[in-house]
mmCIF file of C-alpha atoms and ligand atoms in Angstrom:
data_model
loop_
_atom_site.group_PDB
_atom_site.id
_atom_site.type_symbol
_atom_site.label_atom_id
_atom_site.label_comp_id
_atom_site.label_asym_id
_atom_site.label_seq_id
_atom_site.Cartn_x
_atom_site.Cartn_y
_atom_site.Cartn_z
ATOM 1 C CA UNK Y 1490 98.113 133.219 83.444
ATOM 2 C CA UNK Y 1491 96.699 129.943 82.594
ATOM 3 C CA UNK Y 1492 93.257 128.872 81.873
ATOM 4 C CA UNK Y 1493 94.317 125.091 82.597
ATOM 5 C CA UNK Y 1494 97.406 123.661 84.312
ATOM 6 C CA UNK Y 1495 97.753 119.830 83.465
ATOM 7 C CA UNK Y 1496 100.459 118.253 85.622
ATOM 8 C CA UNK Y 1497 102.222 115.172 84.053
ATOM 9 C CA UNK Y 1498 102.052 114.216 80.467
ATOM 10 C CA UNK Y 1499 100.942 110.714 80.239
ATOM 11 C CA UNK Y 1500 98.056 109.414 78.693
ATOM 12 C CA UNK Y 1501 95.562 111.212 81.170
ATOM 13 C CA UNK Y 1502 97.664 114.275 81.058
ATOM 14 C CA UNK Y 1503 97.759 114.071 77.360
ATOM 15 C CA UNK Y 1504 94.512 113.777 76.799
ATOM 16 C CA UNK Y 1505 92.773 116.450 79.152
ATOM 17 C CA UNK Y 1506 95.538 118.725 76.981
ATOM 18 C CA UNK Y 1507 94.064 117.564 73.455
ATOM 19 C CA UNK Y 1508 90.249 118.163 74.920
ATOM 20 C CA UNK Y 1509 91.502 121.410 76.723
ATOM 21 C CA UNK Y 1510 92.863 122.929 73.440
ATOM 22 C CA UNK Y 1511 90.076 122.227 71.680
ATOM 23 C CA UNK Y 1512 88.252 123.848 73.617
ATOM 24 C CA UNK Y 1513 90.503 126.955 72.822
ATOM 25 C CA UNK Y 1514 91.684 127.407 77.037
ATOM 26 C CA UNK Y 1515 95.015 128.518 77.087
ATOM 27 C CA UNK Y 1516 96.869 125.230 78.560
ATOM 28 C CA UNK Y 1517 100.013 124.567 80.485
ATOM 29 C CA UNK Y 1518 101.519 121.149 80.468
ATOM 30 C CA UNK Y 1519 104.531 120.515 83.080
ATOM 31 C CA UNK Y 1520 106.203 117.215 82.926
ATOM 32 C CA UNK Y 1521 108.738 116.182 85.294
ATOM 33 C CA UNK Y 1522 110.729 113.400 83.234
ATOM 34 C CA UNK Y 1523 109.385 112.430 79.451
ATOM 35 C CA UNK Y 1524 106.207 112.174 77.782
ATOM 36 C CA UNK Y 1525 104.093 109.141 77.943
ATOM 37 C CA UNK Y 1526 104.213 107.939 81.538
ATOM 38 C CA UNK Y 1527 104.598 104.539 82.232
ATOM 39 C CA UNK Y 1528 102.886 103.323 78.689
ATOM 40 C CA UNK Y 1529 106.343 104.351 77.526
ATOM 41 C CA UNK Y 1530 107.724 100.861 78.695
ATOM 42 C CA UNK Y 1531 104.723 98.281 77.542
ATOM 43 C CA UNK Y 1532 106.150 96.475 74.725
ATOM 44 C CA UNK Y 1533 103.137 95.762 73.093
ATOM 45 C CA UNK Y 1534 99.728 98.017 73.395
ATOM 46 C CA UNK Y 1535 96.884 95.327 72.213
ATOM 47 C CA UNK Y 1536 94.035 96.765 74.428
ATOM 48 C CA UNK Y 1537 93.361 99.915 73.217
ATOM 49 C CA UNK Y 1538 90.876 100.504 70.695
ATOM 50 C CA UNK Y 1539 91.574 101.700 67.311
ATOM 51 C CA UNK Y 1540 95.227 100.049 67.314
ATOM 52 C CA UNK Y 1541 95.511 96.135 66.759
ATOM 53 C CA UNK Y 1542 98.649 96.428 68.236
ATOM 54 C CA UNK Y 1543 100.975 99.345 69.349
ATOM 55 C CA UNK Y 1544 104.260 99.700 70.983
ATOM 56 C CA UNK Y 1545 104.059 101.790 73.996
ATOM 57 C CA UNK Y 1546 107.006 104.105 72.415
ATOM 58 C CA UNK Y 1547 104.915 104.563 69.614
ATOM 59 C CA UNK Y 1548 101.720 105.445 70.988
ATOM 60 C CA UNK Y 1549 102.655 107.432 73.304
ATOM 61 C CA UNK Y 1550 104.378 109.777 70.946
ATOM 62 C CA UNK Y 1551 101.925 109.584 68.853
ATOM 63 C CA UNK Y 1552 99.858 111.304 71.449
ATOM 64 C CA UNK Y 1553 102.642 113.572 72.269
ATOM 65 C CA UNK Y 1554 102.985 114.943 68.745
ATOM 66 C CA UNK Y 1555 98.526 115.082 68.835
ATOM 67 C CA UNK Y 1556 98.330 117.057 71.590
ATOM 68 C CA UNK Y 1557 101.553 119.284 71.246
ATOM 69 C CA UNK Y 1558 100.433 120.494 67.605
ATOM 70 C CA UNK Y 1559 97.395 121.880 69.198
ATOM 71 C CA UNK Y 1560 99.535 124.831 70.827
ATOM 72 C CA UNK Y 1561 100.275 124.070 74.300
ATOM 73 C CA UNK Y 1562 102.815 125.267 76.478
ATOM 74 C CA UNK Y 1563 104.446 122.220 77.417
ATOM 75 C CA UNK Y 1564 108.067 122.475 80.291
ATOM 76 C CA UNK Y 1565 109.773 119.772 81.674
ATOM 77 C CA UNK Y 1566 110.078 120.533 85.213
ATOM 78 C CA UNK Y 1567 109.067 118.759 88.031
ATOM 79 C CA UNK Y 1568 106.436 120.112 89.996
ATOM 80 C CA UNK Y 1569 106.920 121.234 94.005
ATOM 81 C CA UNK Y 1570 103.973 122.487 95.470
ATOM 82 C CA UNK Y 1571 100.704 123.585 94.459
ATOM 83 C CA UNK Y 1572 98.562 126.771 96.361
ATOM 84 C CA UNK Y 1573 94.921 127.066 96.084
ATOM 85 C CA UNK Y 1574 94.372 130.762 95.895
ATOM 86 C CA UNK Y 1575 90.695 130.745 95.638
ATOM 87 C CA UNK Y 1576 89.786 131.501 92.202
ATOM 88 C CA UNK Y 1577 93.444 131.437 91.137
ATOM 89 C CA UNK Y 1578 95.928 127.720 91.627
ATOM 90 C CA UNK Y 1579 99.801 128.720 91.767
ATOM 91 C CA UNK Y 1580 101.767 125.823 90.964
ATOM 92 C CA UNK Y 1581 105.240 125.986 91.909
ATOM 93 C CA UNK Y 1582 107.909 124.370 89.600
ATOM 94 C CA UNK Y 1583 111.881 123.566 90.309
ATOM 95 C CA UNK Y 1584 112.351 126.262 88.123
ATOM 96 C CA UNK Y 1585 109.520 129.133 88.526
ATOM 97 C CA UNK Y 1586 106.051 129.976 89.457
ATOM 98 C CA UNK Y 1587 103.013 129.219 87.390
ATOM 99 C CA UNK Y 1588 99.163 130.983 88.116
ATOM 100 C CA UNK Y 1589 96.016 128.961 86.705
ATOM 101 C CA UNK Y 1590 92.784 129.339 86.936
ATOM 102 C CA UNK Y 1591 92.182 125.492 87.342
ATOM 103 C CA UNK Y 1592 94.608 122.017 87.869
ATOM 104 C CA UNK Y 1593 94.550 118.990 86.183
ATOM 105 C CA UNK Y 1594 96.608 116.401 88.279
ATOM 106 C CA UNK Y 1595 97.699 113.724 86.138
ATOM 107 C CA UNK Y 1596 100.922 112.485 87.590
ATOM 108 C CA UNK Y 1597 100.231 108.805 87.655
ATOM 109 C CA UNK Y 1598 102.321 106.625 89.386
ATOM 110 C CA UNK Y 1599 105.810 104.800 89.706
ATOM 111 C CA UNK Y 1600 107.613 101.459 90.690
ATOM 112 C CA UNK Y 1601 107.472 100.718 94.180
ATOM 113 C CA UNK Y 1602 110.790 99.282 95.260
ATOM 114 C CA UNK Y 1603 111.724 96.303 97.791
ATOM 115 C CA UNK Y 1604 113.444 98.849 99.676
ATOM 116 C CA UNK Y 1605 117.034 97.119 100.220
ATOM 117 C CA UNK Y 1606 120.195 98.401 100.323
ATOM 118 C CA UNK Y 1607 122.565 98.713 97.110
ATOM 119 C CA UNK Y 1608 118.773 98.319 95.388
ATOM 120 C CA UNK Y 1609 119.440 101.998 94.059
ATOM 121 C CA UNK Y 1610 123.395 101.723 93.966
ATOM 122 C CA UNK Y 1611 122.788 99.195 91.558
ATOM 123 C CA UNK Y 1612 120.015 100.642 89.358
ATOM 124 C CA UNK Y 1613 121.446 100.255 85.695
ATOM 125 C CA UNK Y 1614 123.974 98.080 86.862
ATOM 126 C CA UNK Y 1615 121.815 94.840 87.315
ATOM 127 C CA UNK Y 1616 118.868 96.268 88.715
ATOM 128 C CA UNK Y 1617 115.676 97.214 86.456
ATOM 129 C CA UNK Y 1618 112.044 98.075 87.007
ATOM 130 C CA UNK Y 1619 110.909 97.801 82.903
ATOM 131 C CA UNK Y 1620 111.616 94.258 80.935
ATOM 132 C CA UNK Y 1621 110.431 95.956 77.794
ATOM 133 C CA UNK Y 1622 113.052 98.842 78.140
ATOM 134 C CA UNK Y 1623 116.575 96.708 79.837
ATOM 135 C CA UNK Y 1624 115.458 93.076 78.539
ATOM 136 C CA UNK Y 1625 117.990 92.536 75.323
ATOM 137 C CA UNK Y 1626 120.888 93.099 77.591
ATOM 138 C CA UNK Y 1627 120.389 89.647 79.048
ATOM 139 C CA UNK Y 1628 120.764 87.733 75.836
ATOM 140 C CA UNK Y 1629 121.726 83.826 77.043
ATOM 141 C CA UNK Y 1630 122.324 85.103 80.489
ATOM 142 C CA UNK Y 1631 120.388 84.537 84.105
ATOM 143 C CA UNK Y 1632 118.302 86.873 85.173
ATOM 144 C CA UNK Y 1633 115.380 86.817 87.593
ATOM 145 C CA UNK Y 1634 112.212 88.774 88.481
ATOM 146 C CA UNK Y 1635 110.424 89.308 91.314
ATOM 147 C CA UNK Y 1636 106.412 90.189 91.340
ATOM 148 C CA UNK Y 1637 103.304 87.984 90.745
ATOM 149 C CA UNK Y 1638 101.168 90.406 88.962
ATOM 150 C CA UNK Y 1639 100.520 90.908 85.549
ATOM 151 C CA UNK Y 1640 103.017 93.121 85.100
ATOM 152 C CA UNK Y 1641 105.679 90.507 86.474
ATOM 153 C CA UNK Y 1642 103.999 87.543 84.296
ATOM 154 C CA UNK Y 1643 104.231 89.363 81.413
ATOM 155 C CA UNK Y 1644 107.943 90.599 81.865
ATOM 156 C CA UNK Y 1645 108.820 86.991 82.794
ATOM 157 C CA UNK Y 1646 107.380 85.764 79.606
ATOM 158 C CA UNK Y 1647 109.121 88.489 77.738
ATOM 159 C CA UNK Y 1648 112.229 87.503 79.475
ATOM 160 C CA UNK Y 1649 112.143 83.737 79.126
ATOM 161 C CA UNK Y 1650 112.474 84.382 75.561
ATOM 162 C CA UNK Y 1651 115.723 86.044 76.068
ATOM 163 C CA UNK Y 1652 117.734 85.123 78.831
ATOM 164 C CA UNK Y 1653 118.837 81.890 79.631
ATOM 165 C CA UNK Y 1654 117.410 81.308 82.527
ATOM 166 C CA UNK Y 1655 114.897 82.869 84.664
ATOM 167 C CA UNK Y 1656 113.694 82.713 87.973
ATOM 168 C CA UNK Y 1657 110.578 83.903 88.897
ATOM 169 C CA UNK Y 1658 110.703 84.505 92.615
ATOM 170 C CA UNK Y 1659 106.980 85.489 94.282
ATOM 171 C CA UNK Y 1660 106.189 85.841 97.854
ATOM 172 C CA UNK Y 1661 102.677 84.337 97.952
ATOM 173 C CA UNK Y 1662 102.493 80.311 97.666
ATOM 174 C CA UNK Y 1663 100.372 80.643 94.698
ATOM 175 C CA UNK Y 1664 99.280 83.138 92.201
ATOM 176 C CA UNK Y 1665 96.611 85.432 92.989
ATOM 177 C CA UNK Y 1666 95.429 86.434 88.952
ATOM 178 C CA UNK Y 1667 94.329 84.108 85.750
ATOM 179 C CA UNK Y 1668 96.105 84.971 83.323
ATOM 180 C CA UNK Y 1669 97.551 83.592 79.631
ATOM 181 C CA UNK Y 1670 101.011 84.118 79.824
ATOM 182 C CA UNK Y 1671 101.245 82.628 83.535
ATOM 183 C CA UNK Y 1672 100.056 79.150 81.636
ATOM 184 C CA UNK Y 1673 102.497 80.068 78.418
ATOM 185 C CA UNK Y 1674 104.996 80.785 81.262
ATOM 186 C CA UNK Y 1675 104.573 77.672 83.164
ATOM 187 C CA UNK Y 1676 105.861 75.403 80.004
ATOM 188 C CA UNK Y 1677 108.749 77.272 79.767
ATOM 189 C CA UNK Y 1678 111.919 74.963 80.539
ATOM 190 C CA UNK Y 1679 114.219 77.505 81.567
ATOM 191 C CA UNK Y 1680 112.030 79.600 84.006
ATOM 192 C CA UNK Y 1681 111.967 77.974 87.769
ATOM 193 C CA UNK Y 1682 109.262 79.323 90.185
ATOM 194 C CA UNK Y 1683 110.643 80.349 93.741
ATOM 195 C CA UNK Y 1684 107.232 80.601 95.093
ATOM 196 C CA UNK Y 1685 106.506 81.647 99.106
ATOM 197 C CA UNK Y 1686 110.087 83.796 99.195
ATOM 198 C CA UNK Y 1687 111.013 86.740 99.648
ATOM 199 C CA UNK Y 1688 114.371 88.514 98.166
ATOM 200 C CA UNK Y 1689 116.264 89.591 101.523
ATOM 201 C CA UNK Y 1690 119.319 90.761 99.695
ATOM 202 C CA UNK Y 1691 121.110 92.132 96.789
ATOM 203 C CA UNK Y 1692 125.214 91.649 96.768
ATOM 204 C CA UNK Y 1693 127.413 93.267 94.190
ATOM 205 C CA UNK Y 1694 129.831 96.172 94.073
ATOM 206 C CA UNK Y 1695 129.891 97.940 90.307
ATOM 207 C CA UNK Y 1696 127.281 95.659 88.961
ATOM 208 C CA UNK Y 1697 124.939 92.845 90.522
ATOM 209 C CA UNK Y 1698 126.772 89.317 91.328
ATOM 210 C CA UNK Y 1699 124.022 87.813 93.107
ATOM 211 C CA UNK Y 1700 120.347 88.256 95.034
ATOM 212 C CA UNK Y 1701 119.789 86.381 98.808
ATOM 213 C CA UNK Y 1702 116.357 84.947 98.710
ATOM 214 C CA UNK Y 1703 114.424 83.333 101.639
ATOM 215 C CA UNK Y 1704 111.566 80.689 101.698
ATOM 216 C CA UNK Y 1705 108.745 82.589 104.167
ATOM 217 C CA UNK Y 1706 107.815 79.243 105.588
ATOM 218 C CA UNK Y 1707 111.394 77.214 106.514
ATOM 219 C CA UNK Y 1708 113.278 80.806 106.840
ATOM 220 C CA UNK Y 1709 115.675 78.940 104.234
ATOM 221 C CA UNK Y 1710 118.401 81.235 102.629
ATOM 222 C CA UNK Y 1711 119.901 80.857 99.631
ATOM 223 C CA UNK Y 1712 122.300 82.904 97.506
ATOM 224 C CA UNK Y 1713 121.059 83.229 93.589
ATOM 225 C CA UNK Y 1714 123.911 83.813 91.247
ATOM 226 C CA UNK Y 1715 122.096 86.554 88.804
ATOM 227 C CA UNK Y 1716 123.589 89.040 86.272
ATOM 228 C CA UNK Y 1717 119.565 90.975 86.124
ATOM 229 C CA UNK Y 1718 117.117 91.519 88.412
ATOM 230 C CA UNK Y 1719 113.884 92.846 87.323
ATOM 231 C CA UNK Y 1720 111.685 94.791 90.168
ATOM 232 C CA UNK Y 1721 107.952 94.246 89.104
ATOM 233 C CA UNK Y 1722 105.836 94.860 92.132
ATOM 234 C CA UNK Y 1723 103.332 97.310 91.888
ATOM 235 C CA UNK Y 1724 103.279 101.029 91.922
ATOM 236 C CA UNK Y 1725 103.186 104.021 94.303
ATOM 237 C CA UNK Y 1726 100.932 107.208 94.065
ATOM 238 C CA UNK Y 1727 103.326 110.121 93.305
ATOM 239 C CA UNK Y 1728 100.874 112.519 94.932
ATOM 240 C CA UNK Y 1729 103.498 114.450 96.960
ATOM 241 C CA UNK Y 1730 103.479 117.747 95.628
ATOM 242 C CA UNK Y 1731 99.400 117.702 96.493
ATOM 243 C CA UNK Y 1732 99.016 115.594 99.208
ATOM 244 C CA UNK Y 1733 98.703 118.830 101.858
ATOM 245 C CA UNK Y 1734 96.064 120.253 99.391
ATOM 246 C CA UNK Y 1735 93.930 117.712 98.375
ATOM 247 C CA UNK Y 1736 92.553 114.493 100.017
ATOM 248 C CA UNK Y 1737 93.997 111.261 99.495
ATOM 249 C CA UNK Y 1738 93.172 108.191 100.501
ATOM 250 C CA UNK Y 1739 95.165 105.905 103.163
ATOM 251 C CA UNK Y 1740 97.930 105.017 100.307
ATOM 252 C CA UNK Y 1741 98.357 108.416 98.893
ATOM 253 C CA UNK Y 1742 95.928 108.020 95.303
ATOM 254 C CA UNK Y 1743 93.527 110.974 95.418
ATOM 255 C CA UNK Y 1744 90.322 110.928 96.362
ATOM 256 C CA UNK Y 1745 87.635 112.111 93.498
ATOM 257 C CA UNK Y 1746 84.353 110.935 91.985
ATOM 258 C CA UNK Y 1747 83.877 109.975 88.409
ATOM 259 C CA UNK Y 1748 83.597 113.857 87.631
ATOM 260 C CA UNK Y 1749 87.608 113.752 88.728
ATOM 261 C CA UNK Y 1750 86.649 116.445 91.011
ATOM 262 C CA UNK Y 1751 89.047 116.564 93.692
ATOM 263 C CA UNK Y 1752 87.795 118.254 97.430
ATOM 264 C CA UNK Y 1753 89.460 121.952 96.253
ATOM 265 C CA UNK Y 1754 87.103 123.778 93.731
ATOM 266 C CA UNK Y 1755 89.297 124.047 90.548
ATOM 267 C CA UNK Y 1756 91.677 121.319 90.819
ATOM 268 C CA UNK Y 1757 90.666 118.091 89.028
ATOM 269 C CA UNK Y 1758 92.353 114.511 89.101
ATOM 270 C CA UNK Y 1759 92.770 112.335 86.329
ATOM 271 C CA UNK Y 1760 94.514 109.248 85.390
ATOM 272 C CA UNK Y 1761 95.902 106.632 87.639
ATOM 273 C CA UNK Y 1762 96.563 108.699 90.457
ATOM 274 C CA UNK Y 1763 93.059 108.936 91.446
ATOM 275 C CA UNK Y 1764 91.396 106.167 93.521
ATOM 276 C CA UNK Y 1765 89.540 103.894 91.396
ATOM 277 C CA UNK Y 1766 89.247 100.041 90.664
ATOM 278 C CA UNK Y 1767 90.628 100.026 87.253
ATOM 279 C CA UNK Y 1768 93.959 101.507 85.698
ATOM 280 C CA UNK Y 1769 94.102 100.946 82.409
ATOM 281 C CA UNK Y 1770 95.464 103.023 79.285
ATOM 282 C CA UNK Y 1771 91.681 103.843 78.379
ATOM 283 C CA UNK Y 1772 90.867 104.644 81.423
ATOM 284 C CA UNK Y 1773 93.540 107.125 81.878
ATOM 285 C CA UNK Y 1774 92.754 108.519 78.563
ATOM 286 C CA UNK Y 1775 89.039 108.557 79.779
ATOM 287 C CA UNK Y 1776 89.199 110.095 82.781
ATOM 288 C CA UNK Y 1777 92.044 113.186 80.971
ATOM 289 C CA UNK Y 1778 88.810 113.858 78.932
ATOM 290 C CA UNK Y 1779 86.108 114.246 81.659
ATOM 291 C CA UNK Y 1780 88.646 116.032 83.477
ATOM 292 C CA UNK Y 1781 89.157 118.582 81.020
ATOM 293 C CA UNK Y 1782 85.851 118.844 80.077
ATOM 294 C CA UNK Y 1783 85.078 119.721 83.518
ATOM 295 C CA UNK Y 1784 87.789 122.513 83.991
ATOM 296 C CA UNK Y 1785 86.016 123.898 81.177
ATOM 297 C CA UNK Y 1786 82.667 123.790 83.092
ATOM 298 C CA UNK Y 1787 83.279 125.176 85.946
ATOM 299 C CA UNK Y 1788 85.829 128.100 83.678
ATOM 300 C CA UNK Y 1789 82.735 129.259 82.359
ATOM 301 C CA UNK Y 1790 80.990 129.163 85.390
ATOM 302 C CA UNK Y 1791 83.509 131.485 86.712
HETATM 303 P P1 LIG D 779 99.971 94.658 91.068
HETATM 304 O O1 LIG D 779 98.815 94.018 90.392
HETATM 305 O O2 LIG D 779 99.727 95.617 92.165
HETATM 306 O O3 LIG D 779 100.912 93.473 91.595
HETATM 307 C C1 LIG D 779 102.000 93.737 92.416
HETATM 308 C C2 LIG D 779 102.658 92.408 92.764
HETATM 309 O O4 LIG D 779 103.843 92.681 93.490
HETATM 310 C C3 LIG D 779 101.785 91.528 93.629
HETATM 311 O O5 LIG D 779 101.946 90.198 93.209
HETATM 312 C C4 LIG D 779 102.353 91.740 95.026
HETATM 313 O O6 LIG D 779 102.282 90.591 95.825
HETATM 314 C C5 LIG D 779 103.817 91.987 94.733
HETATM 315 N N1 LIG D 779 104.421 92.857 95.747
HETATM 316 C C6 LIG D 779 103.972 94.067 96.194
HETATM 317 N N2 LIG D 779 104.830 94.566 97.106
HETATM 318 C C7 LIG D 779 105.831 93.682 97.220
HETATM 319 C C8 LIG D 779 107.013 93.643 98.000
HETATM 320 N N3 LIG D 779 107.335 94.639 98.832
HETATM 321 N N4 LIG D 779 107.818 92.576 97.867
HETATM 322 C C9 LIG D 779 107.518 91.566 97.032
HETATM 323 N N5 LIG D 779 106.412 91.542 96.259
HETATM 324 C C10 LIG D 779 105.578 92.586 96.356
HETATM 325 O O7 LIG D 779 100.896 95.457 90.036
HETATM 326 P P2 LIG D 779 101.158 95.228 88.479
HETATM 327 O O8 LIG D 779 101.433 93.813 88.182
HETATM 328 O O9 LIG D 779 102.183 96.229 88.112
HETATM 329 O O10 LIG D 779 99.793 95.633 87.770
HETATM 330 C C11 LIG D 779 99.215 96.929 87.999
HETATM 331 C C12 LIG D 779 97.839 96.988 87.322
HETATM 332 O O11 LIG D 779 98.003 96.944 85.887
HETATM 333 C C13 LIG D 779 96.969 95.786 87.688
HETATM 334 O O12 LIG D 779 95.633 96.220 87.773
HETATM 335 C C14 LIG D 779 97.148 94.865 86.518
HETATM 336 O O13 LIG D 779 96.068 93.963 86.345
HETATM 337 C C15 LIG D 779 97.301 95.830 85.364
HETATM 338 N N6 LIG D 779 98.089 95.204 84.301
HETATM 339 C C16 LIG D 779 97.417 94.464 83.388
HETATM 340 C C17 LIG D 779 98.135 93.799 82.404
HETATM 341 C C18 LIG D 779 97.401 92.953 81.426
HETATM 342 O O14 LIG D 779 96.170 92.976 81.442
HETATM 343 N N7 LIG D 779 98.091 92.213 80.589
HETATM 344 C C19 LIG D 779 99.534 93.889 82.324
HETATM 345 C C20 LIG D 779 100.197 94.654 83.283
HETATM 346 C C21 LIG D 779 99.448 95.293 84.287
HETATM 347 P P3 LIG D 779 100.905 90.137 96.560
HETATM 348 O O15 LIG D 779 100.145 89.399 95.525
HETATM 349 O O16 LIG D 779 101.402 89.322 97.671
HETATM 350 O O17 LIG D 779 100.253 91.409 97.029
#
């Protein structure tokens, strides 16, 4: 029996964990893949206070190795289902059964595909979703990225500087955000804007040959020669496992206030998967904290 269960160990995760131990409740962590969540892939961390500048490796083990050496259980299985039994939360794993007196959801969120065929058959093989993590094996050769956020503009200037050529292919006609690297990017020789297109096809057998792309306003298609392709186009909610429990919102990103207080007494929300404006790393970390400090409240209450 568990005081707190915290699903997902990323920063928000992490952090209701470090707040939840000090507090001396007896914590569960269950994480389905590795520690860290999606900071794991940032190259460079320059936006969180305290650190100038931070790999996302580094910080978060950093946060790993804080939170684990305040005596947590922490397993690395993926979690199914969870059951609200009133004053007691079963949360049901791949591999067993856990019983908590309160949840902490903190299971973030993941890349959203373009949903085309050979997109996963090619994963590894040509196919990427992180820059930071798959970049340096496309010294001198052509690669191209899809996306106009700031994740894609800051993979594509990460990229320029090591392939040989890069196309940046975005459906809209311009560029929605302000940002930096999308001026640094523009004066880059080898990086050519496909702007108003969509990517319509990915061809290759054991590894990616080439990508079909197709201009939204003439329906032109044309076949792009690539050895990379880098996916960079947003995230999904992974709410699944608590979607028939507690309410989310039209896209799947649970719905809680600032106290991270989701609509089931006892089970709290905390990091990106909860609907708010802003996603950042110190947000995440922010809302792990009022999370956890709120499973303790309404412990004591009980
Ligand atoms: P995002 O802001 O949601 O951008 C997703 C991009 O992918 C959009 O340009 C969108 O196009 C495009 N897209 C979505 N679905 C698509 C599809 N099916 N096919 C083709 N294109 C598609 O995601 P993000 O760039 O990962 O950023 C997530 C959050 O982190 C944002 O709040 C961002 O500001 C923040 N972030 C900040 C920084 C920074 O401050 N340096 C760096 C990285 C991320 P449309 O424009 O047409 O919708």
């Amino acid at each position: 029996m568990y005081d707190i269960i915290i699903v997902g160990a990323g920063p928000a995760g992490l952090t209701a964990c470090i707040y939840a131990c000090i507090a001396r409740k007896k914590v569960l962590v269950l994480e389905k893949e590795v520690y860290g969540g999606q900071i794991v892939n940032a190259n460079k961390v320059k936006n969180y206070p305290g650190f100038e500048e931070i790999s996302g490796y580094d910080y978060a083990t950093k946060l790993y190795t804080q939170a684990k050496s305040l005596g947590p259980e922490i397993k690395f299985e993926e979690v199914i289902d969870i059951y609200d039994k009133g004053d007691l939360k079963e949360v049901k794993t791949s591999k067993s059964n856990y019983i908590g007196k309160s949840v902490i959801i903190a299971t973030g969120s993941k890349n959203r595909k373009l949903g085309l065929s050979n997109e996963d058959k090619l994963l590894g093989k040509g196919i990427s979703y992180c820059a930071t993590c798959d970049g340096t094996f496309y010294k001198n050769k052509v690669v191209a990225i899809t996306g106009g956020g700031n994740s894609a503009i800051d993979d594509a200037l990460y990229l320029s500087n090591i392939a040989e050529k890069l196309y940046l292919i975005y459906r809209q006609k311009d560029f929605r955000i302000e940002s930096i690297n999308l001026d640094k990017l523009k004066k880059k020789d080898n990086v050519e804007f496909i702007l108003d297109t969509n990517i319509i096809d990915i061809k290759g057998e054991d590894k990616l040959e080439s990508i079909t792309i197709k201009n939204n306003e003439t329906n032109e298609e044309k076949e792009l020669k690539v050895d990379g392709l880098f996916i960079a186009i947003g995230h999904i909610p992974v709410s699944d496992m608590c979607n028939n429990i507690v309410k989310t919102n039209e896209t799947g990103y649970i719905i809680a206030d600032e106290d991270c207080q989701t609509n089931v007494d006892g089970i709290f929300v905390a990091g990106d998967i909860r609907v708010k404006e802003i996603r950042q790393l110190t947000t995440a970390c922010s809302d792990g904290t009022v999370a956890a400090l709120n499973a303790c409240k309404y412990l004591a209450k009980k």
